[in-house]
Amino acid sequence: MIPNNPATNTPSQGAPPPVYHIHQHLDLRLAPFQEPTIVGASFLDTRVARAFRRPAAVILALPGAGRAWLGAILAHALADLLPNKAADLPAKPLDIDSWTTIDPRLPRIVATNGKVNPWKSTPEQMPRAFPWLAKVPVIVLTRDPRDIATTIIARRHALRPASEGAAPSHHLESLIDAERAGLATLAATQHHWISAAHTFGSAHIVTYEHLHADPHLEIGRLLTFLSMDASADRVARIAHASRFAALRDAEDTGRLGLRLPANPLKRIIRRGIPGGFRDYLTSSALTQAQRIIERHAPEYA
């Protein structure tokens, strides 16, 4: 069973089309993993802790789990706290930590993979305990690890789905079988976060699948967790502005401030289909992936 509560049907409400503006003073790329202990420019290293405000929340999320989408949602929500919403709304909302650190009017939010680099580790090397989050509000963003793996390889190798006549990718099948930095590591990483949620200062789990099925419900829950206004009208406006089609169009036309890849198959905002991994794998690879999920991430089995 996928974590978090089942989504319910919430009627969509009309709203004006989103307007994106590039903020000229901020570098809004998602902070990459840095070793050995600094994650982004975060409070995790005591040597730099005094230079930054204590985070209002930490986001645990893997690349490909929908963190660009979550970043867009937060960008629209936090823009309401700024004097000039239209001018101050980040057009590149992928580096949440960067722009909430720079602007003291915004609550500081840190996005991270954690202290152990999943791209260099086996499932057994991924931590199960997170004492550094014992007093911190934490948002855990999860997605089916098979979809995460597919997204990573699709961006790297410009994959096309079988529905468009493409052959299965050996790159994706290699990642599924890899002992280090493979599907098992991705699955174990998320599973350990979910299992340890009760040890965090407070925790809120957002699943890509539920966010896709009922964005109004999940955005409302997220805003409530962050002690922000979650009125129906505000939630509807944020959901409309951050919907997949709007973000896809914004990336394609350069309004997200991102350089569009030469190959459009490598864009950040891709298909956005839960369970889309099935369109890229052979039956034998699907069976192997299912075994891995059952072992390392039973909540998605």
Tab-separated table of C-alpha atoms in Angstrom:
chain	number	residue	atom	x	y	z
A	1	MET	CA	0.000	0.000	0.000
A	2	ILE	CA	1.350	3.416	-0.954
A	3	PRO	CA	2.034	5.560	2.137
A	4	ASN	CA	-0.189	8.439	3.247
A	5	ASN	CA	-3.963	8.482	3.262
A	6	PRO	CA	-5.930	7.482	0.158
A	7	ALA	CA	-6.750	10.394	-2.056
A	8	THR	CA	-10.321	11.586	-2.422
A	9	ASN	CA	-11.992	13.287	-5.315
A	10	THR	CA	-11.931	17.067	-5.003
A	11	PRO	CA	-13.660	19.081	-7.710
A	12	SER	CA	-11.332	21.224	-9.771
A	13	GLN	CA	-11.974	24.958	-9.652
A	14	GLY	CA	-11.326	27.480	-12.360
A	15	ALA	CA	-8.404	29.880	-12.005
A	16	PRO	CA	-6.506	32.286	-14.233
A	17	PRO	CA	-3.505	30.888	-16.124
A	18	PRO	CA	-0.173	31.106	-14.259
A	19	VAL	CA	2.320	33.849	-14.985
A	20	TYR	CA	5.996	33.029	-14.441
A	21	HIS	CA	8.673	35.653	-13.886
A	22	ILE	CA	12.412	35.143	-13.678
A	23	HIS	CA	13.907	36.460	-10.434
A	24	GLN	CA	17.225	37.915	-11.528
A	25	HIS	CA	19.021	37.656	-8.186
A	26	LEU	CA	18.617	34.019	-7.255
A	27	ASP	CA	20.273	30.832	-8.431
A	28	LEU	CA	17.430	28.362	-8.095
A	29	ARG	CA	19.025	25.087	-9.130
A	30	LEU	CA	18.336	22.245	-6.729
A	31	ALA	CA	21.310	22.031	-4.397
A	32	PRO	CA	23.289	18.899	-5.317
A	33	PHE	CA	24.535	16.403	-2.787
A	34	GLN	CA	27.831	17.437	-1.252
A	35	GLU	CA	30.169	15.320	0.833
A	36	PRO	CA	30.972	14.595	3.558
A	37	THR	CA	28.371	16.284	5.750
A	38	ILE	CA	27.162	19.431	4.064
A	39	VAL	CA	23.896	18.955	2.183
A	40	GLY	CA	23.331	22.012	0.078
A	41	ALA	CA	24.225	24.961	2.315
A	42	SER	CA	22.257	23.512	5.174
A	43	PHE	CA	22.302	23.393	8.938
A	44	LEU	CA	23.660	19.832	8.906
A	45	ASP	CA	27.260	20.963	9.308
A	46	THR	CA	27.910	22.873	12.526
A	47	ARG	CA	30.723	24.809	10.848
A	48	VAL	CA	28.226	26.679	8.691
A	49	ALA	CA	25.137	26.470	10.881
A	50	ARG	CA	25.516	29.960	12.310
A	51	ALA	CA	25.411	31.466	8.835
A	52	PHE	CA	21.853	30.316	8.166
A	53	ARG	CA	18.481	30.429	9.827
A	54	ARG	CA	17.179	27.214	11.324
A	55	PRO	CA	14.974	25.483	8.743
A	56	ALA	CA	11.230	25.647	9.103
A	57	ALA	CA	11.165	22.280	7.326
A	58	VAL	CA	13.450	19.770	5.622
A	59	ILE	CA	12.363	17.978	2.448
A	60	LEU	CA	13.702	14.456	1.954
A	61	ALA	CA	13.387	13.580	-1.728
A	62	LEU	CA	15.269	11.727	-4.432
A	63	PRO	CA	15.778	13.183	-7.916
A	64	GLY	CA	12.940	12.020	-10.113
A	65	ALA	CA	10.501	11.771	-7.213
A	66	GLY	CA	8.637	14.924	-8.237
A	67	ARG	CA	10.643	17.500	-6.345
A	68	ALA	CA	10.497	19.992	-9.242
A	69	TRP	CA	6.706	19.761	-8.997
A	70	LEU	CA	6.827	20.181	-5.223
A	71	GLY	CA	9.195	23.112	-5.674
A	72	ALA	CA	6.725	24.808	-8.005
A	73	ILE	CA	3.904	24.301	-5.512
A	74	LEU	CA	5.989	25.839	-2.737
A	75	ALA	CA	7.117	28.690	-4.975
A	76	HIS	CA	3.512	29.717	-5.577
A	77	ALA	CA	2.568	29.239	-1.930
A	78	LEU	CA	5.524	31.201	-0.571
A	79	ALA	CA	5.177	33.974	-3.151
A	80	ASP	CA	2.035	35.025	-1.291
A	81	LEU	CA	4.278	36.064	1.612
A	82	LEU	CA	6.207	38.537	-0.561
A	83	PRO	CA	5.134	42.144	-1.187
A	84	ASN	CA	5.061	41.859	-4.968
A	85	LYS	CA	3.790	38.372	-5.772
A	86	ALA	CA	4.122	38.702	-9.538
A	87	ALA	CA	7.663	40.057	-9.542
A	88	ASP	CA	9.015	37.949	-6.683
A	89	LEU	CA	7.620	34.558	-7.668
A	90	PRO	CA	10.658	32.397	-8.536
A	91	ALA	CA	10.509	31.218	-12.111
A	92	LYS	CA	13.060	28.489	-11.389
A	93	PRO	CA	11.690	26.935	-8.193
A	94	LEU	CA	13.966	23.904	-8.181
A	95	ASP	CA	16.425	25.049	-5.513
A	96	ILE	CA	14.074	25.599	-2.609
A	97	ASP	CA	16.912	26.013	-0.106
A	98	SER	CA	18.597	28.746	-2.139
A	99	TRP	CA	15.725	31.185	-2.438
A	100	THR	CA	14.237	30.639	1.010
A	101	THR	CA	17.683	31.191	2.532
A	102	ILE	CA	18.291	34.421	0.648
A	103	ASP	CA	14.937	36.069	1.357
A	104	PRO	CA	14.386	36.428	5.129
A	105	ARG	CA	10.677	37.029	4.585
A	106	LEU	CA	10.269	33.378	3.658
A	107	PRO	CA	10.427	30.373	5.978
A	108	ARG	CA	13.650	28.493	5.246
A	109	ILE	CA	13.105	25.090	3.634
A	110	VAL	CA	15.970	22.683	2.912
A	111	ALA	CA	15.741	20.020	0.190
A	112	THR	CA	18.174	17.098	0.470
A	113	ASN	CA	18.876	13.455	-0.360
A	114	GLY	CA	20.262	12.912	3.138
A	115	LYS	CA	23.766	12.542	4.546
A	116	VAL	CA	24.665	9.334	2.668
A	117	ASN	CA	24.928	9.601	-1.098
A	118	PRO	CA	22.530	7.067	-2.664
A	119	TRP	CA	24.384	7.308	-5.980
A	120	LYS	CA	27.442	5.644	-4.452
A	121	SER	CA	25.830	3.225	-2.008
A	122	THR	CA	24.242	-0.190	-1.665
A	123	PRO	CA	20.868	-0.635	0.072
A	124	GLU	CA	22.637	-1.904	3.201
A	125	GLN	CA	24.704	1.295	3.399
A	126	MET	CA	21.696	3.610	3.494
A	127	PRO	CA	20.964	4.863	7.031
A	128	ARG	CA	17.923	3.746	8.993
A	129	ALA	CA	18.201	6.327	11.784
A	130	PHE	CA	18.233	10.098	11.381
A	131	PRO	CA	19.088	11.762	14.705
A	132	TRP	CA	19.800	15.060	12.918
A	133	LEU	CA	16.052	15.292	12.153
A	134	ALA	CA	14.848	14.555	15.687
A	135	LYS	CA	13.709	18.143	16.288
A	136	VAL	CA	12.942	19.246	12.760
A	137	PRO	CA	9.675	19.238	10.755
A	138	VAL	CA	10.251	16.898	7.801
A	139	ILE	CA	8.405	16.508	4.507
A	140	VAL	CA	9.081	13.106	2.929
A	141	LEU	CA	8.378	13.099	-0.804
A	142	THR	CA	8.086	9.565	-2.189
A	143	ARG	CA	7.353	7.964	-5.534
A	144	ASP	CA	7.354	4.427	-6.826
A	145	PRO	CA	11.099	3.668	-7.078
A	146	ARG	CA	10.549	2.073	-10.481
A	147	ASP	CA	9.243	5.385	-11.795
A	148	ILE	CA	12.162	7.215	-10.192
A	149	ALA	CA	14.633	4.866	-11.895
A	150	THR	CA	12.858	5.324	-15.214
A	151	THR	CA	12.898	9.112	-14.893
A	152	ILE	CA	16.609	9.159	-14.098
A	153	ILE	CA	17.535	6.991	-17.084
A	154	ALA	CA	15.059	8.702	-19.399
A	155	ARG	CA	16.628	12.100	-18.714
A	156	ARG	CA	20.118	10.696	-19.096
A	157	HIS	CA	19.563	8.713	-22.297
A	158	ALA	CA	16.506	10.358	-23.881
A	159	LEU	CA	14.299	7.299	-23.611
A	160	ARG	CA	11.089	6.899	-25.551
A	161	PRO	CA	8.314	4.588	-24.312
A	162	ALA	CA	7.352	1.362	-26.021
A	163	SER	CA	4.009	2.965	-26.915
A	164	GLU	CA	5.993	5.122	-29.340
A	165	GLY	CA	7.725	2.121	-30.865
A	166	ALA	CA	10.938	2.228	-28.824
A	167	ALA	CA	12.785	-0.910	-27.733
A	168	PRO	CA	13.378	-1.593	-24.010
A	169	SER	CA	16.393	0.229	-22.600
A	170	HIS	CA	19.372	-1.814	-21.450
A	171	HIS	CA	20.459	1.247	-19.450
A	172	LEU	CA	17.287	1.068	-17.384
A	173	GLU	CA	17.538	-2.686	-16.950
A	174	SER	CA	21.150	-2.270	-15.795
A	175	LEU	CA	20.073	0.243	-13.178
A	176	ILE	CA	17.393	-2.163	-11.940
A	177	ASP	CA	19.971	-4.916	-11.478
A	178	ALA	CA	22.760	-2.743	-10.033
A	179	GLU	CA	23.796	-3.517	-6.479
A	180	ARG	CA	25.211	-0.013	-5.948
A	181	ALA	CA	23.105	3.054	-6.819
A	182	GLY	CA	20.449	0.851	-8.388
A	183	LEU	CA	16.731	0.339	-7.936
A	184	ALA	CA	17.267	-1.453	-4.625
A	185	THR	CA	19.167	1.531	-3.196
A	186	LEU	CA	16.471	3.966	-4.325
A	187	ALA	CA	13.766	1.766	-2.815
A	188	ALA	CA	15.605	1.257	0.480
A	189	THR	CA	16.352	4.978	0.830
A	190	GLN	CA	12.701	5.970	0.645
A	191	HIS	CA	11.571	3.038	2.782
A	192	HIS	CA	13.955	4.001	5.587
A	193	TRP	CA	12.650	7.581	5.525
A	194	ILE	CA	9.063	6.403	5.809
A	195	SER	CA	9.871	3.896	8.559
A	196	ALA	CA	11.711	6.538	10.589
A	197	ALA	CA	9.073	9.256	10.192
A	198	HIS	CA	7.890	8.830	13.786
A	199	THR	CA	11.372	9.832	15.015
A	200	PHE	CA	11.365	13.219	13.265
A	201	GLY	CA	10.357	16.413	15.039
A	202	SER	CA	7.163	16.146	13.015
A	203	ALA	CA	6.568	14.475	9.678
A	204	HIS	CA	4.373	14.761	6.634
A	205	ILE	CA	4.507	12.231	3.795
A	206	VAL	CA	3.663	13.357	0.273
A	207	THR	CA	3.424	10.692	-2.414
A	208	TYR	CA	3.732	11.540	-6.082
A	209	GLU	CA	0.854	9.203	-6.826
A	210	HIS	CA	-1.557	10.901	-4.418
A	211	LEU	CA	-0.416	14.355	-5.507
A	212	HIS	CA	-1.196	13.340	-9.082
A	213	ALA	CA	-4.578	11.831	-8.189
A	214	ASP	CA	-5.821	14.699	-6.012
A	215	PRO	CA	-3.575	17.768	-6.033
A	216	HIS	CA	-6.102	19.899	-4.143
A	217	LEU	CA	-6.200	17.491	-1.215
A	218	GLU	CA	-2.432	16.982	-1.030
A	219	ILE	CA	-1.578	20.662	-1.458
A	220	GLY	CA	-4.041	21.514	1.304
A	221	ARG	CA	-2.418	18.966	3.619
A	222	LEU	CA	1.041	20.281	2.781
A	223	LEU	CA	0.104	23.894	3.503
A	224	THR	CA	-1.548	22.878	6.763
A	225	PHE	CA	1.629	21.056	7.829
A	226	LEU	CA	3.644	24.215	7.111
A	227	SER	CA	1.122	26.306	9.110
A	228	MET	CA	0.153	28.239	5.998
A	229	ASP	CA	-3.250	29.330	4.751
A	230	ALA	CA	-4.962	26.283	3.231
A	231	SER	CA	-8.264	27.844	2.264
A	232	ALA	CA	-10.066	26.189	-0.656
A	233	ASP	CA	-9.631	29.169	-2.992
A	234	ARG	CA	-5.910	29.446	-2.276
A	235	VAL	CA	-5.327	25.712	-2.701
A	236	ALA	CA	-7.226	25.737	-5.991
A	237	ARG	CA	-5.163	28.650	-7.292
A	238	ILE	CA	-1.852	26.999	-6.367
A	239	ALA	CA	-2.961	23.656	-7.831
A	240	HIS	CA	-3.939	25.321	-11.095
A	241	ALA	CA	-0.723	27.343	-11.356
A	242	SER	CA	1.501	24.319	-10.661
A	243	ARG	CA	-0.351	21.750	-12.757
A	244	PHE	CA	1.778	19.564	-15.016
A	245	ALA	CA	0.635	21.128	-18.285
A	246	ALA	CA	1.505	24.636	-17.060
A	247	LEU	CA	4.956	23.590	-15.873
A	248	ARG	CA	5.640	21.667	-19.077
A	249	ASP	CA	4.701	24.691	-21.153
A	250	ALA	CA	6.778	26.966	-18.921
A	251	GLU	CA	9.848	24.769	-19.372
A	252	ASP	CA	9.366	24.450	-23.126
A	253	THR	CA	9.133	28.227	-23.561
A	254	GLY	CA	11.990	29.051	-21.194
A	255	ARG	CA	9.777	30.672	-18.566
A	256	LEU	CA	11.130	28.389	-15.861
A	257	GLY	CA	14.546	29.863	-16.448
A	258	LEU	CA	15.934	26.455	-17.413
A	259	ARG	CA	17.916	25.732	-20.534
A	260	LEU	CA	15.818	23.386	-22.634
A	261	PRO	CA	17.918	20.347	-23.590
A	262	ALA	CA	18.777	19.903	-27.247
A	263	ASN	CA	16.805	16.682	-27.043
A	264	PRO	CA	13.325	17.414	-25.625
A	265	LEU	CA	13.184	13.864	-24.253
A	266	LYS	CA	15.681	14.989	-21.597
A	267	ARG	CA	13.508	17.802	-20.209
A	268	ILE	CA	12.848	18.077	-16.466
A	269	ILE	CA	9.069	17.972	-16.815
A	270	ARG	CA	8.432	14.753	-18.732
A	271	ARG	CA	5.312	12.559	-18.939
A	272	GLY	CA	4.178	12.724	-15.327
A	273	ILE	CA	2.442	9.319	-15.437
A	274	PRO	CA	2.310	7.215	-12.252
A	275	GLY	CA	3.285	3.661	-13.156
A	276	GLY	CA	4.808	4.835	-16.427
A	277	PHE	CA	7.785	2.508	-15.902
A	278	ARG	CA	5.681	-0.319	-17.365
A	279	ASP	CA	6.028	1.319	-20.781
A	280	TYR	CA	9.823	0.970	-20.748
A	281	LEU	CA	10.532	-2.541	-19.453
A	282	THR	CA	10.308	-6.097	-20.723
A	283	SER	CA	8.195	-8.594	-18.798
A	284	SER	CA	11.304	-10.200	-17.306
A	285	ALA	CA	12.648	-6.804	-16.151
A	286	LEU	CA	9.259	-5.983	-14.639
A	287	THR	CA	9.357	-9.252	-12.709
A	288	GLN	CA	12.862	-8.532	-11.432
A	289	ALA	CA	11.862	-4.995	-10.436
A	290	GLN	CA	8.831	-6.352	-8.583
A	291	ARG	CA	11.049	-8.700	-6.542
A	292	ILE	CA	13.300	-5.814	-5.575
A	293	ILE	CA	10.346	-3.648	-4.550
A	294	GLU	CA	8.848	-6.440	-2.451
A	295	ARG	CA	12.132	-6.763	-0.580
A	296	HIS	CA	13.167	-3.136	-0.147
A	297	ALA	CA	9.982	-1.059	-0.464
A	298	PRO	CA	6.941	-3.215	0.426
A	299	GLU	CA	4.731	-0.118	0.640
A	300	TYR	CA	4.967	0.047	-3.166
A	301	ALA	CA	4.719	-3.696	-3.841
